[in-house]
Short mmCIF file of C-alpha atoms and ligand atoms in Angstrom, two decimals:
data_model
loop_
_atom_site.label_atom_id
_atom_site.label_comp_id
_atom_site.label_asym_id
_atom_site.label_seq_id
_atom_site.Cartn_x
_atom_site.Cartn_y
_atom_site.Cartn_z
CA MET A 611 21.07 10.76 -17.45
CA THR A 612 18.18 12.06 -15.36
CA VAL A 613 18.02 10.53 -11.90
CA LYS A 614 14.69 8.83 -11.28
CA ILE A 615 13.22 7.52 -8.02
CA VAL A 616 10.69 4.73 -8.56
CA VAL A 617 8.36 3.59 -5.75
CA PRO A 618 5.74 0.83 -5.97
CA ALA A 619 2.11 1.02 -4.89
CA SER A 620 1.15 -1.20 -1.96
CA SER A 621 -1.81 -3.16 -0.74
CA ALA A 622 -2.04 -3.33 3.04
CA ASN A 623 -3.79 -5.53 5.61
CA LEU A 624 -4.47 -8.69 3.56
CA GLY A 625 -7.54 -9.18 5.74
CA PRO A 626 -6.50 -10.26 9.27
CA GLY A 627 -3.06 -8.59 9.00
CA PHE A 628 -4.56 -5.20 9.83
CA ASP A 629 -1.91 -2.44 10.14
CA SER A 630 0.78 -5.11 9.78
CA LEU A 631 0.86 -6.97 6.43
CA GLY A 632 1.55 -5.27 3.12
CA LEU A 633 2.30 -6.20 -0.45
CA ALA A 634 4.25 -4.15 -3.02
CA VAL A 635 2.52 -4.10 -6.42
CA ASN A 636 3.54 -2.92 -9.88
CA ARG A 637 1.95 0.48 -10.16
CA TYR A 638 4.49 3.23 -9.62
CA LEU A 639 5.12 6.73 -8.43
CA THR A 640 8.17 8.12 -10.24
CA LEU A 641 10.21 11.25 -9.51
CA GLU A 642 12.36 12.73 -12.27
CA ILE A 643 15.01 15.05 -10.91
CA LEU A 644 15.20 18.12 -13.16
CA ALA A 645 17.68 20.34 -11.27
CA GLN A 646 19.74 20.30 -8.07
CA ASN A 647 20.60 23.10 -5.63
CA THR A 648 17.74 25.28 -6.80
CA ALA A 649 16.75 28.46 -4.91
CA SER A 650 13.63 26.78 -3.56
CA TRP A 651 11.81 23.44 -3.83
CA GLN A 652 9.84 23.05 -7.07
CA VAL A 653 7.49 20.10 -7.59
CA GLU A 654 5.90 19.61 -11.00
CA HIS A 655 2.87 17.34 -11.04
CA GLU A 656 -0.56 16.83 -12.56
CA LEU A 657 -2.30 15.81 -9.34
CA GLY A 658 -4.47 18.91 -9.08
CA SER A 659 -4.24 22.26 -7.32
CA GLN A 660 -4.85 20.77 -3.85
CA VAL A 661 -1.42 19.09 -4.00
CA PRO A 662 1.31 21.68 -3.14
CA SER A 663 4.08 22.39 -5.65
CA ASP A 664 6.54 23.83 -3.14
CA GLU A 665 8.18 22.87 0.14
CA GLN A 666 4.76 21.97 1.58
CA ASN A 667 4.49 18.99 -0.76
CA LEU A 668 4.41 15.68 1.17
CA ILE A 669 7.37 14.31 -0.82
CA VAL A 670 9.50 17.31 0.17
CA GLN A 671 8.29 17.17 3.77
CA ALA A 672 9.35 13.52 3.95
CA ALA A 673 12.75 14.31 2.39
CA LEU A 674 13.34 17.07 4.92
CA ALA A 675 12.20 14.83 7.77
CA LEU A 676 15.08 12.49 6.89
CA ASP A 677 17.61 15.27 6.26
CA PRO A 678 16.59 18.80 7.28
CA ASP A 679 19.79 20.15 5.65
CA LEU A 680 18.97 18.82 2.19
CA SER A 681 19.45 21.43 -0.58
CA PRO A 682 16.31 22.19 -2.59
CA LEU A 683 15.63 20.29 -5.80
CA HIS A 684 13.38 20.71 -8.80
CA PHE A 685 11.62 17.49 -9.69
CA LYS A 686 8.62 16.11 -11.54
CA VAL A 687 6.13 13.58 -10.12
CA ILE A 688 4.49 11.02 -12.40
CA SER A 689 2.06 8.76 -10.57
CA GLU A 690 0.15 5.67 -11.71
CA ILE A 691 -1.22 5.19 -8.17
CA PRO A 692 -4.76 6.51 -7.72
CA LEU A 693 -5.29 8.78 -4.70
CA ALA A 694 -7.38 7.69 -1.70
CA ARG A 695 -8.16 4.24 -3.14
CA GLY A 696 -6.28 1.91 -0.76
CA LEU A 697 -3.18 1.42 -2.90
CA GLY A 698 -0.69 3.33 -0.79
CA SER A 699 -0.44 6.61 -2.72
CA SER A 700 0.55 8.66 0.35
CA SER A 701 3.06 6.02 1.50
CA ALA A 702 4.59 5.99 -2.00
CA ALA A 703 4.96 9.78 -1.82
CA ILE A 704 6.57 9.58 1.63
CA VAL A 705 8.95 6.82 0.57
CA ALA A 706 9.82 8.72 -2.63
CA GLY A 707 10.79 11.76 -0.53
CA ILE A 708 12.87 9.64 1.78
CA LYS A 709 14.72 7.91 -1.07
CA LEU A 710 15.24 11.32 -2.67
CA ALA A 711 16.85 12.60 0.54
CA GLN A 712 18.95 9.46 0.91
CA HIS A 713 20.25 9.82 -2.64
CA PHE A 714 21.11 13.52 -2.53
CA SER A 715 22.12 13.86 1.12
CA ALA A 716 25.75 14.11 2.23
CA LYS A 717 24.82 11.81 5.13
CA THR A 718 24.23 8.05 5.05
CA PHE A 719 21.17 6.31 6.42
CA THR A 720 20.33 2.69 7.17
CA ASP A 721 17.18 0.98 5.85
CA GLN A 722 15.90 0.95 9.43
CA GLU A 723 16.27 4.74 9.67
CA LEU A 724 14.35 5.15 6.40
CA LEU A 725 11.59 2.88 7.74
CA GLU A 726 11.41 4.77 11.03
CA VAL A 727 11.06 8.19 9.42
CA ALA A 728 8.51 6.95 6.87
CA THR A 729 6.43 5.19 9.54
CA LYS A 730 6.46 8.24 11.79
CA ILE A 731 4.96 10.35 9.00
CA GLU A 732 2.42 7.73 7.83
CA GLY A 733 1.43 6.56 11.32
CA HIS A 734 1.69 2.80 10.67
CA PRO A 735 4.23 0.70 8.77
CA ASP A 736 2.01 -1.57 6.67
CA ASN A 737 2.19 0.48 3.45
CA VAL A 738 5.56 2.21 3.79
CA ALA A 739 7.40 -1.08 4.44
CA PRO A 740 6.45 -2.78 1.13
CA ALA A 741 6.91 0.54 -0.72
CA LEU A 742 10.48 0.64 0.65
CA PHE A 743 11.45 -3.02 0.50
CA GLY A 744 9.15 -4.71 -2.06
CA ASN A 745 7.49 -8.15 -1.80
CA LEU A 746 5.36 -9.13 1.22
CA THR A 747 6.17 -7.35 4.46
CA ILE A 748 5.16 -8.25 7.99
CA SER A 749 5.51 -5.24 10.27
CA LEU A 750 4.78 -4.06 13.76
CA LEU A 751 5.51 -1.18 16.10
CA LEU A 752 7.68 -2.11 19.09
CA ASN A 753 7.92 0.63 21.71
CA GLY A 754 6.90 3.03 18.97
CA GLN A 755 9.59 1.84 16.54
CA PRO A 756 8.75 -0.16 13.39
CA LYS A 757 10.18 -3.58 12.70
CA THR A 758 9.68 -5.31 9.36
CA LEU A 759 10.33 -8.79 8.01
CA THR A 760 10.10 -9.39 4.29
CA ALA A 761 9.06 -12.57 2.47
CA THR A 762 8.17 -13.61 -1.04
CA PHE A 763 4.50 -13.99 -1.96
CA PRO A 764 3.03 -17.25 -3.33
CA GLU A 765 2.64 -17.65 -7.11
CA ILE A 766 -0.91 -16.39 -7.79
CA GLY A 767 -2.39 -13.58 -9.83
CA LEU A 768 -3.71 -10.41 -8.19
CA LEU A 769 -6.80 -8.66 -9.49
CA ALA A 770 -7.56 -5.23 -8.05
CA TYR A 771 -11.04 -3.75 -8.34
CA ILE A 772 -10.58 0.01 -8.07
CA PRO A 773 -13.97 1.70 -7.57
CA ASP A 774 -14.66 5.07 -9.16
CA PHE A 775 -14.94 6.82 -5.79
CA GLU A 776 -12.40 7.86 -3.17
CA LEU A 777 -12.40 6.80 0.49
CA ALA A 778 -10.16 8.77 2.84
CA THR A 779 -8.24 6.61 5.32
CA LYS A 780 -9.41 8.92 8.11
CA ASP A 781 -13.07 8.23 7.24
CA SER A 782 -12.47 4.51 6.86
CA ARG A 783 -10.75 4.38 10.26
CA SER A 784 -13.50 6.42 11.91
CA VAL A 785 -15.91 3.44 11.74
CA LEU A 786 -13.56 1.11 13.65
CA PRO A 787 -14.32 0.29 17.29
CA ALA A 788 -12.11 1.72 20.06
CA GLU A 789 -11.89 -1.71 21.71
CA LEU A 790 -12.53 -5.38 20.94
CA PRO A 791 -13.95 -7.89 23.44
CA TYR A 792 -11.19 -10.24 24.70
CA LYS A 793 -12.50 -13.36 22.93
CA ALA A 794 -12.87 -11.54 19.62
CA ALA A 795 -9.33 -10.17 19.93
CA VAL A 796 -7.89 -13.63 20.62
CA ARG A 797 -9.70 -15.07 17.61
CA ALA A 798 -8.64 -12.22 15.30
CA GLY A 799 -5.04 -12.62 16.48
CA SER A 800 -4.99 -16.38 15.95
CA VAL A 801 -6.45 -16.05 12.45
CA GLY A 802 -3.73 -13.50 11.66
CA ASN A 803 -1.00 -15.79 13.02
CA ALA A 804 -2.23 -18.72 10.95
CA LEU A 805 -2.54 -16.52 7.84
CA VAL A 806 1.11 -15.49 8.15
CA ALA A 807 2.10 -19.17 8.48
CA ALA A 808 0.00 -19.99 5.40
CA LEU A 809 1.64 -17.14 3.46
CA LEU A 810 5.15 -18.23 4.44
CA THR A 811 4.46 -21.87 3.57
CA LYS A 812 2.64 -20.74 0.41
CA ASP A 813 -0.45 -22.80 1.24
CA LEU A 814 -2.92 -21.15 -1.13
CA ASP A 815 -5.98 -23.11 0.02
CA LEU A 816 -5.41 -22.10 3.63
CA ILE A 817 -4.70 -18.50 2.56
CA ALA A 818 -8.02 -18.50 0.66
CA GLU A 819 -9.88 -19.45 3.82
CA LEU A 820 -8.07 -17.29 6.36
CA ILE A 821 -7.65 -14.08 4.38
CA GLU A 822 -11.45 -13.68 4.45
CA LEU A 823 -11.79 -14.14 8.24
CA ASP A 824 -10.57 -10.75 9.44
CA GLY A 825 -12.03 -9.63 12.76
CA TYR A 826 -10.25 -6.29 13.11
CA HIS A 827 -11.58 -4.02 10.37
CA GLU A 828 -13.49 -5.48 7.42
CA PRO A 829 -16.72 -6.23 9.34
CA TYR A 830 -16.88 -2.56 10.42
CA ARG A 831 -15.93 -1.16 7.04
CA GLN A 832 -18.32 -3.37 5.08
CA LYS A 833 -21.01 -0.64 4.97
CA LEU A 834 -18.54 1.75 3.27
CA VAL A 835 -17.49 -0.87 0.70
CA PRO A 836 -20.52 -3.03 -0.19
CA HIS A 837 -18.73 -4.29 -3.34
CA LEU A 838 -16.37 -6.30 -1.06
CA ALA A 839 -19.09 -8.89 -0.32
CA THR A 840 -20.14 -9.02 -3.98
CA LEU A 841 -16.58 -9.62 -5.18
CA ARG A 842 -15.93 -12.17 -2.45
CA GLN A 843 -19.00 -14.13 -3.53
CA ILE A 844 -17.89 -14.07 -7.17
CA GLY A 845 -14.44 -15.18 -6.02
CA HIS A 846 -16.00 -18.23 -4.40
CA GLU A 847 -17.90 -19.02 -7.61
CA VAL A 848 -14.78 -18.92 -9.83
CA GLY A 849 -12.31 -20.56 -7.42
CA ALA A 850 -10.33 -17.51 -6.25
CA LYS A 851 -7.75 -17.85 -3.49
CA GLY A 852 -9.30 -15.12 -1.37
CA THR A 853 -10.58 -11.55 -1.54
CA TYR A 854 -9.75 -8.73 0.89
CA LEU A 855 -10.12 -4.99 1.30
CA SER A 856 -6.90 -3.35 0.13
CA GLY A 857 -5.69 -1.01 2.88
CA ALA A 858 -8.49 1.25 4.07
CA GLY A 859 -10.32 0.67 0.75
CA PRO A 860 -12.22 1.18 -1.39
CA THR A 861 -10.04 -1.05 -3.64
CA VAL A 862 -10.67 -4.76 -3.23
CA MET A 863 -7.97 -7.31 -4.07
CA THR A 864 -8.65 -10.86 -5.23
CA LEU A 865 -6.01 -13.58 -5.38
CA LEU A 866 -6.89 -15.28 -8.63
CA ALA A 867 -5.20 -17.30 -11.37
CA PRO A 868 -4.88 -15.04 -14.46
CA ALA A 869 -6.86 -17.52 -16.63
CA LYS A 870 -9.90 -17.00 -14.37
CA MET A 871 -9.82 -13.21 -14.43
CA PRO A 872 -11.99 -12.62 -17.55
CA ASP A 873 -14.83 -14.71 -16.06
CA PHE A 874 -14.52 -12.94 -12.67
CA ILE A 875 -14.60 -9.51 -14.33
CA ALA A 876 -17.59 -10.40 -16.53
CA LYS A 877 -19.55 -11.62 -13.49
CA ALA A 878 -18.69 -8.48 -11.49
CA GLN A 879 -19.69 -6.17 -14.32
CA ALA A 880 -22.95 -8.08 -14.69
CA LYS A 881 -23.62 -7.19 -11.04
CA GLY A 882 -23.21 -3.50 -11.84
CA LEU A 883 -19.63 -2.88 -10.67
CA THR A 884 -18.42 -0.01 -12.84
CA GLY A 885 -14.90 0.57 -11.47
CA GLU A 886 -11.60 -0.45 -13.03
CA PHE A 887 -10.20 -4.00 -12.91
CA VAL A 888 -6.40 -4.16 -12.94
CA SER A 889 -4.29 -7.28 -13.01
CA LEU A 890 -1.26 -6.60 -10.81
CA GLN A 891 2.01 -8.32 -10.05
CA ILE A 892 4.20 -8.29 -6.98
CA ASP A 893 6.98 -5.71 -7.05
CA GLN A 894 10.05 -7.50 -5.77
CA LEU A 895 12.46 -4.58 -5.61
CA GLY A 896 10.77 -1.86 -3.61
CA ALA A 897 11.81 1.78 -3.92
CA ARG A 898 14.83 2.30 -6.14
CA VAL A 899 16.97 4.99 -7.70
CA ILE A 900 17.65 4.72 -11.43
CA GLY A 901 20.43 6.62 -13.20
N1 LIG B 943 -3.86 -0.36 7.74
C1 LIG B 943 -4.39 0.90 7.29
C2 LIG B 943 -5.89 0.85 7.41
C3 LIG B 943 -3.99 1.11 5.85
O1 LIG B 943 -6.47 -0.15 7.04
O2 LIG B 943 -6.48 1.83 7.87
C4 LIG B 943 -4.35 2.48 5.34
O3 LIG B 943 -3.44 3.42 5.72
#
């Protein structure tokens, strides 16, 4: 049987949990291993000519970052995760490479080592942690090293609005301020603390309120993602449990009971939103090897 590596997409930040909170969702990047011990690395994919098909590929670079002695492999990439949309496509690629190396390496690695290598490549742990471990993850960097706690997410539907344009993380981070005034930082931190408490106690009404009160990034990114305010307003009209910018955007995620999704989508389309609406579920397993 062909060995497959399956890695979920992820939705980071959840509003005030900037660079810290992340959620694994059921869109997947899959690697199919076609041959082992090949003369050189061969990566088959349909992601376009700008994505390398050799050792320069990000998946291979991540695999070699975990184990530089890994023998080359020939594998195929099948991805349901759109690029540069705020659903963790690069983190999924990094985590796929790391799981690939873990599976085929002669060495053994702990989950913490996988997290450390993945975070070093990605720069922050909020997407790689849910891609690795599934569910809701709460992460931070301590003396440069990532720590992650995992928790289950409350029972609520997730509706992603995926616009038909890309937004590079670099561009979306370039609009953020270098510093926050002390009072604003204290408020943003306390909102984030309370949001985590609301998530852990599964208090959906409190989540609905707090997830929309981010002070770290959404106010600065709003001009790049004007559909966020539109969708948030529609969410209020239909009784959603909160709307936030997924990762660096442009995808926007709404916590919404599935029965209310058709009405939400109809209202958004009536306001001229032409992107894709996707109902998602939490991935509870994280990255896994099949076969
Ligand atoms: N926390 C990151 C950001 C996620 O919002 O920029 C994207 O990598």
